[in-house]
XYZ file of C-alpha atoms in Angstrom:
494
model
C 0.000 0.000 0.000
C 2.800 2.379 0.976
C 4.643 1.503 -2.233
C 1.512 2.313 -4.282
C 1.159 5.695 -2.544
C 4.782 6.513 -3.316
C 4.269 5.604 -6.974
C 1.144 7.783 -7.170
C 2.978 10.666 -5.548
C 5.810 10.262 -8.045
C 3.388 10.300 -10.979
C 1.681 13.416 -9.620
C 5.021 15.163 -9.211
C 5.984 14.261 -12.767
C 2.690 15.585 -14.135
C 3.082 18.786 -12.114
C 6.588 19.315 -13.545
C 5.257 18.779 -17.068
C 2.476 21.296 -16.473
C 4.886 23.814 -15.028
C 7.103 23.851 -18.113
C 4.257 23.957 -20.641
C 3.560 27.251 -22.305
C 0.345 28.524 -20.744
C -2.550 28.890 -23.210
C -3.250 32.363 -24.536
C -6.433 34.119 -23.424
C -7.694 33.855 -27.009
C -7.355 30.063 -26.920
C -9.065 29.795 -23.541
C -11.928 31.937 -24.807
C -12.369 29.647 -27.794
C -12.449 26.501 -25.640
C -15.011 28.070 -23.315
C -17.187 28.965 -26.277
C -17.506 25.316 -27.275
C -18.665 24.339 -23.800
C -21.745 26.457 -24.484
C -22.921 25.794 -28.062
C -25.588 28.479 -27.886
C -22.986 31.055 -26.876
C -20.609 29.865 -29.613
C -23.323 30.183 -32.255
C -24.295 33.679 -31.175
C -20.632 34.774 -31.074
C -19.667 33.641 -34.588
C -20.247 37.036 -36.196
C -17.752 38.641 -33.811
C -15.322 35.719 -33.465
C -11.704 36.696 -34.374
C -10.596 35.122 -37.648
C -7.596 33.413 -36.069
C -9.895 31.465 -33.733
C -11.816 29.740 -36.523
C -9.291 26.934 -37.354
C -8.589 25.799 -33.744
C -12.236 26.158 -32.793
C -13.399 24.240 -35.870
C -10.898 21.457 -35.162
C -12.129 21.231 -31.573
C -15.776 21.233 -32.648
C -15.124 18.489 -35.231
C -13.325 16.174 -32.813
C -16.002 16.729 -30.122
C -18.887 16.349 -32.612
C -20.435 19.736 -31.828
C -22.699 19.437 -34.855
C -24.789 22.599 -34.497
C -21.682 24.699 -33.991
C -20.048 23.048 -37.034
C -23.006 23.816 -39.290
C -22.935 27.491 -38.403
C -19.123 27.742 -38.488
C -19.210 26.467 -42.075
C -21.740 29.179 -42.958
C -19.531 31.843 -41.365
C -16.195 30.412 -42.584
C -13.960 33.459 -43.236
C -11.548 31.700 -45.613
C -11.971 30.756 -49.222
C -11.004 27.102 -48.688
C -11.982 24.512 -46.078
C -9.294 21.739 -46.096
C -11.272 18.972 -44.404
C -9.344 15.844 -45.417
C -7.002 15.590 -42.377
C -9.960 15.826 -39.998
C -12.108 13.121 -41.602
C -9.384 10.580 -40.946
C -10.818 10.574 -37.430
C -13.946 8.410 -36.912
C -16.358 11.358 -36.982
C -18.942 10.611 -39.675
C -21.550 12.519 -37.671
C -19.346 15.630 -37.723
C -18.689 15.197 -41.447
C -22.435 15.112 -42.127
C -22.813 18.284 -40.052
C -20.298 20.035 -42.334
C -22.294 18.921 -45.377
C -25.467 20.215 -43.730
C -23.765 23.569 -43.234
C -22.793 23.614 -46.906
C -26.388 22.776 -47.825
C -27.567 25.879 -46.036
C -25.003 27.957 -47.943
C -26.043 26.507 -51.296
C -29.739 27.145 -50.739
C -29.488 30.598 -49.172
C -30.203 33.504 -51.470
C -27.736 35.775 -49.651
C -24.582 34.537 -47.925
C -23.708 35.571 -44.375
C -21.488 38.643 -44.197
C -18.298 36.875 -43.107
C -18.525 33.815 -45.310
C -15.915 33.539 -48.078
C -16.088 29.762 -48.561
C -15.868 28.613 -52.187
C -13.884 25.360 -51.958
C -14.362 22.199 -49.891
C -10.952 20.550 -50.183
C -10.834 16.786 -49.554
C -7.392 16.280 -51.108
C -4.541 14.810 -49.083
C -2.330 17.192 -47.119
C 0.131 16.480 -44.298
C -1.282 14.791 -41.204
C -0.684 17.735 -38.839
C -1.916 20.402 -41.253
C -4.679 21.668 -38.978
C -2.487 21.690 -35.895
C 0.197 23.750 -37.652
C -2.405 26.089 -39.119
C -4.149 26.552 -35.772
C -0.912 27.202 -33.889
C 0.255 29.680 -36.523
C -2.952 31.646 -36.132
C -3.050 31.379 -32.357
C 0.436 32.881 -32.136
C -0.284 35.680 -34.554
C 1.637 34.138 -37.472
C -1.350 33.967 -39.800
C -0.166 36.596 -42.263
C 3.329 35.094 -42.458
C 1.889 31.585 -42.851
C -0.347 32.853 -45.625
C 2.566 34.494 -47.433
C 4.770 31.408 -47.192
C 2.076 28.889 -48.124
C 2.294 27.445 -51.619
C -0.680 28.469 -53.738
C -3.227 25.694 -54.128
C -4.325 25.084 -57.688
C -7.988 25.593 -58.342
C -10.116 24.271 -61.170
C -9.976 27.039 -63.805
C -12.604 25.331 -65.938
C -15.273 25.992 -63.317
C -14.150 29.332 -61.893
C -17.162 31.529 -61.275
C -19.673 29.029 -62.659
C -20.698 27.383 -59.399
C -20.828 28.763 -55.838
C -18.955 25.711 -54.477
C -16.199 23.416 -55.784
C -15.450 20.115 -54.045
C -11.922 18.778 -54.566
C -11.364 15.077 -54.020
C -8.768 12.385 -54.725
C -10.352 9.024 -55.493
C -8.668 5.808 -54.326
C -10.916 2.949 -55.389
C -9.256 -0.008 -53.704
C -11.986 -1.997 -51.960
C -15.044 -3.809 -53.209
C -17.207 -1.270 -51.415
C -16.696 2.432 -50.725
C -15.865 3.672 -47.241
C -18.646 5.436 -45.369
C -17.238 8.924 -45.877
C -16.988 8.575 -49.659
C -20.429 6.938 -49.832
C -21.901 9.806 -47.856
C -20.138 12.445 -49.963
C -21.074 10.959 -53.355
C -24.710 10.610 -52.366
C -24.693 14.237 -51.219
C -23.017 15.394 -54.460
C -25.427 13.377 -56.608
C -28.398 15.180 -55.108
C -26.830 18.629 -55.643
C -25.099 18.312 -59.014
C -26.570 21.561 -60.293
C -25.295 23.521 -57.297
C -21.661 22.431 -57.084
C -18.731 21.130 -59.073
C -16.977 17.866 -58.095
C -13.331 18.099 -59.187
C -11.078 15.054 -59.035
C -7.467 15.549 -60.151
C -6.060 12.177 -59.040
C -7.787 8.847 -59.648
C -6.373 5.509 -58.456
C -8.168 2.267 -59.262
C -6.571 -0.506 -57.231
C -9.395 -3.036 -57.054
C -13.148 -2.634 -57.394
C -15.887 -4.155 -59.578
C -16.160 -2.112 -62.741
C -19.893 -1.428 -62.391
C -19.061 0.457 -59.169
C -16.249 2.326 -60.893
C -18.580 3.284 -63.741
C -21.168 4.814 -61.411
C -18.474 6.954 -59.761
C -16.902 8.087 -63.055
C -20.313 9.281 -64.213
C -20.428 11.713 -61.300
C -16.921 13.160 -61.791
C -16.063 15.808 -64.347
C -13.566 13.708 -66.347
C -12.107 16.847 -67.888
C -10.590 17.722 -64.486
C -8.600 14.513 -64.022
C -4.838 15.001 -64.355
C -3.434 11.722 -62.993
C -4.791 8.177 -63.371
C -3.377 4.930 -62.021
C -5.022 1.595 -62.824
C -3.549 -1.459 -61.118
C -6.272 -4.079 -61.181
C -5.189 -7.109 -63.241
C -7.817 -6.269 -65.817
C -8.256 -8.409 -68.903
C -8.776 -6.689 -72.245
C -12.598 -6.869 -72.321
C -12.748 -4.940 -69.027
C -10.251 -2.416 -70.341
C -12.638 -1.687 -73.207
C -15.266 -0.597 -70.658
C -12.809 1.921 -69.198
C -11.586 3.158 -72.586
C -14.451 5.607 -73.349
C -13.909 7.358 -70.007
C -10.169 7.683 -70.695
C -10.908 9.546 -73.920
C -12.805 12.240 -71.986
C -9.857 12.988 -69.684
C -8.541 15.681 -71.978
C -6.350 17.296 -69.326
C -4.703 14.028 -68.304
C -0.973 14.522 -67.652
C 0.009 11.181 -66.106
C -1.264 7.675 -66.896
C -0.165 4.514 -65.074
C -1.402 1.112 -66.266
C -0.316 -2.075 -64.489
C -1.104 -5.769 -64.883
C -3.296 -5.642 -67.976
C -3.612 -9.164 -69.302
C -4.863 -10.728 -72.522
C -7.571 -13.284 -71.879
C -6.904 -16.640 -73.514
C -10.434 -16.459 -74.909
C -9.629 -13.360 -76.987
C -8.697 -14.135 -80.600
C -5.861 -12.234 -82.347
C -8.440 -10.326 -84.389
C -10.384 -9.332 -81.280
C -7.154 -8.350 -79.554
C -6.187 -6.061 -82.403
C -9.624 -4.446 -82.420
C -9.605 -3.892 -78.642
C -6.074 -2.479 -78.696
C -7.095 -0.131 -81.516
C -10.118 1.074 -79.505
C -7.845 1.738 -76.527
C -4.919 3.393 -78.306
C -7.045 5.752 -80.415
C -8.170 7.421 -77.190
C -4.629 8.806 -76.905
C -5.420 11.054 -79.865
C -7.619 13.045 -77.455
C -5.033 13.332 -74.662
C -3.429 16.645 -75.547
C -1.691 17.186 -72.185
C -0.164 13.740 -71.543
C 3.445 14.009 -70.315
C 4.045 10.865 -68.257
C 3.189 7.335 -69.410
C 3.878 4.257 -67.268
C 2.958 0.773 -68.509
C 3.941 -2.153 -66.292
C 3.170 -5.813 -67.034
C 0.860 -4.851 -69.893
C 0.759 -7.956 -72.068
C -1.182 -6.531 -75.017
C 1.720 -4.264 -76.058
C 3.590 -7.127 -77.745
C 3.486 -6.453 -81.468
C 1.136 -3.478 -80.983
C 3.379 -0.753 -79.571
C 3.297 1.083 -82.891
C -0.496 1.547 -82.548
C -0.027 3.265 -79.216
C 2.958 5.385 -80.248
C 1.324 6.611 -83.454
C -1.582 8.018 -81.398
C 0.569 10.059 -79.010
C 0.107 13.746 -79.794
C 2.351 15.285 -77.125
C 6.048 15.191 -76.310
C 6.417 12.864 -73.351
C 8.677 13.752 -70.416
C 8.486 10.276 -68.848
C 8.139 6.913 -70.563
C 8.253 3.701 -68.536
C 7.502 0.405 -70.275
C 8.479 -2.215 -67.720
C 8.141 -5.983 -67.252
C 6.497 -6.295 -70.667
C 7.171 -8.573 -73.624
C 8.126 -6.555 -76.696
C 9.183 -7.612 -80.174
C 12.250 -6.219 -81.899
C 9.871 -4.388 -84.222
C 8.308 -2.685 -81.169
C 11.728 -1.316 -80.205
C 12.217 -0.052 -83.733
C 8.883 1.786 -83.646
C 9.822 3.247 -80.272
C 13.093 4.654 -81.628
C 11.212 6.291 -84.519
C 8.436 7.857 -82.425
C 8.503 11.698 -82.598
C 6.822 12.005 -79.185
C 9.871 10.701 -77.269
C 12.499 13.191 -78.447
C 12.314 15.263 -75.225
C 12.256 12.481 -72.650
C 13.704 13.170 -69.212
C 12.995 9.677 -67.865
C 13.269 6.397 -69.775
C 12.601 3.130 -67.947
C 12.731 -0.147 -69.886
C 13.509 -2.403 -66.928
C 12.337 -5.994 -67.086
C 12.164 -6.157 -70.909
C 14.217 -9.089 -72.219
C 16.562 -7.858 -74.934
C 19.029 -10.781 -75.095
C 18.258 -11.901 -78.635
C 17.595 -8.446 -80.101
C 19.772 -5.941 -81.864
C 20.244 -2.893 -79.657
C 20.599 -0.529 -82.619
C 17.018 0.764 -82.020
C 17.962 1.520 -78.401
C 21.097 3.272 -79.624
C 18.973 5.444 -81.959
C 16.556 6.139 -79.122
C 19.359 7.282 -76.784
C 20.790 9.512 -79.513
C 17.366 11.179 -79.893
C 16.954 11.919 -76.191
C 20.602 12.637 -75.366
C 19.991 16.382 -74.915
C 17.242 15.966 -72.288
C 17.546 12.521 -70.641
C 18.132 12.652 -66.870
C 17.148 9.146 -65.709
C 17.795 5.855 -67.509
C 16.835 2.428 -66.154
C 17.843 -0.723 -68.042
C 17.626 -3.151 -65.109
C 16.920 -6.838 -65.748
C 16.974 -6.576 -69.537
C 19.360 -9.572 -69.802
C 21.745 -7.497 -71.896
C 24.953 -9.447 -72.528
C 28.524 -8.406 -73.346
C 28.176 -8.596 -77.112
C 25.253 -6.142 -77.069
C 26.630 -3.438 -74.798
C 29.009 -1.773 -77.271
C 26.082 -0.775 -79.494
C 24.688 1.688 -76.954
C 27.846 3.070 -75.325
C 28.616 5.907 -77.802
C 25.039 7.196 -77.483
C 25.105 6.773 -73.690
C 28.275 8.852 -73.413
C 26.474 11.772 -75.094
C 23.658 11.926 -72.524
C 25.246 14.863 -70.713
C 22.136 15.667 -68.599
C 21.981 12.142 -67.163
C 22.017 12.101 -63.334
C 20.920 8.487 -62.666
C 21.832 5.342 -64.617
C 20.712 1.885 -63.456
C 21.975 -1.261 -65.207
C 21.423 -3.963 -62.554
C 20.534 -7.551 -63.354
C 22.416 -7.742 -66.677
C 24.989 -10.582 -66.847
C 28.107 -8.689 -67.972
C 31.794 -9.333 -67.464
C 34.438 -7.249 -65.688
C 35.862 -6.094 -69.039
C 32.436 -4.886 -70.228
C 31.776 -3.103 -66.935
C 35.109 -1.300 -67.229
C 34.142 -0.285 -70.763
C 30.805 1.097 -69.556
C 32.512 3.086 -66.784
C 35.017 4.527 -69.260
C 32.084 5.910 -71.293
C 30.160 7.332 -68.317
C 33.223 9.065 -66.887
C 32.612 12.194 -68.957
C 29.021 12.591 -67.740
C 29.549 15.309 -65.121
C 25.931 15.412 -63.948
C 25.841 11.699 -63.157
C 25.185 11.418 -59.398
C 24.143 7.785 -59.047
C 25.245 4.716 -61.017
C 23.992 1.205 -60.283
C 25.687 -1.793 -61.906
C 25.558 -5.572 -61.540
C 28.429 -7.341 -59.861
C 30.478 -8.739 -62.790
C 30.141 -12.419 -63.640
C 33.655 -13.033 -62.314
C 32.326 -12.257 -58.816
C 30.430 -15.570 -58.705
C 31.602 -19.126 -58.260
C 30.710 -22.080 -60.477
C 27.602 -22.732 -58.351
C 26.336 -19.182 -58.847
C 27.039 -17.954 -55.304
C 28.890 -14.714 -54.684
C 32.594 -15.120 -53.910
C 33.209 -12.361 -51.355
C 36.988 -12.239 -51.635
C 36.834 -12.017 -55.424
C 34.061 -9.424 -55.286
C 36.119 -7.277 -52.902
C 39.143 -7.536 -55.199
C 37.068 -6.530 -58.257
C 35.680 -3.485 -56.450
C 39.165 -2.415 -55.403
C 40.399 -2.683 -59.004
C 37.412 -0.746 -60.346
C 37.797 1.972 -57.721
C 41.440 2.489 -58.661
C 40.640 2.729 -62.376
C 37.688 5.043 -61.924
C 39.685 7.385 -59.685
C 42.314 7.686 -62.392
C 39.687 9.569 -64.421
C 37.383 11.213 -61.853
C 36.036 10.990 -58.333
C 32.658 9.270 -58.712
C 29.757 10.775 -56.791
C 28.169 7.396 -56.067
C 28.560 3.981 -57.669
C 26.692 0.979 -56.284
C 27.062 -2.671 -57.230
C 24.106 -5.009 -57.117
C 24.446 -8.706 -56.367
C 21.962 -11.362 -57.412
C 18.941 -12.024 -55.225
C 19.939 -13.086 -51.746
C 18.295 -16.458 -50.881
C 17.899 -15.416 -47.238
C 16.055 -12.162 -48.015
C 14.670 -12.802 -51.513
C 15.921 -9.428 -52.699
C 19.073 -7.821 -53.974
C 21.938 -6.329 -52.029
C 23.729 -3.152 -53.041
C 27.328 -2.355 -52.167
C 29.092 0.962 -52.454
C 32.230 1.022 -54.558
C 34.176 2.542 -51.654
C 32.471 0.945 -48.643
C 32.179 -2.638 -47.471
C 28.710 -2.531 -45.984
C 25.473 -3.523 -47.633
C 23.754 -0.248 -48.606
C 20.205 -1.623 -48.371
């Protein structure tokens, strides 16, 4: 008993010390907290409430589910934008509905309250502690400085002035059913389509029945979408259902497609027709700058159809873990839309039995702009490497070059390094451990690997001091992944 009393006394002393060193709350903060204890008083005081009290008071009201206060705070909101996303990560559906009720009142009122400047309900992702930082900045009189230093948030210029309210949202469709917040929001939007504009700039489809996806896409202004990622293991017939919506995304800047498969029940004629339906939609994408296609099986023998429909100069092209024909590579090297590439990623495309002359031509075309080049796991062998080295050595803007997973010898690696030496912007180089580093059974010989690295370091330093060169060993059986080793250090860098 005595021991328990001593422990309690110790805890109380600790708490007292903590309280004594805390910064005492400002009178303004205390006044705001007291207001929420009396909702009627808070509601009557909104017209006179200092602007800097709105964010902390709103955050408090949301977490405590003070629904009546929330409704009226929304109607008196003195800022143009209400960034609600960080708050709805808390389990407060009741509070979220109260905010929507407050917006309803704004939309149906003929005249807005005097203080209200609200035009945007922002449900896009921001940092987790956004509201806390914002509230503290205002509470300590830093509002004007915070406002000056804050990056401007892009609006939706296509709807400026047309509707009294714009709702910004990022859609992540990853479950079979929608979460309760999104269900609530979409139902609310559907009933008020003539009074507001739903703007979605980022759309991710990571797993959901397509009939659900279709109903959501019908509610969104497709012209607003700027980034789309589809990673669903769709077969071609399902892709054809998505294709018409893609064609309406005329401001699309980034498209990511992963794991698109060709059903074994689709004939070659049907495949060609479906691919044609899909690729012709690219004729309408006048803003596309970044194209990522990973494990997309229908590209084999059809890459020319896609490339011929590109109408913009791409900044990023990633075709990874796909099967391509040599003719596909040739069409790629001749495509006018790739001449200003900054990023080229062809990792996971087997090139062992192909001529690399098309890749050489491609590198020559993009030499003036290319900053990132990834040729990992292409199974490029010694006899092929020389074809691309002269073009590689002219990529003077290159800052990252990755060549892991290609079975090359020490002599070939030295040749590659002698060509990259003159690339002054190159900050990171990743190479496979040469074949001589492995024993007859395929396991890494550590003593030999260390000797090879020492030899390479000496030769490289004769020409320049490398910023960073890493060597990649084959997959480690214990970890089922690769290990990377610095040229100058002994430790595993991963």
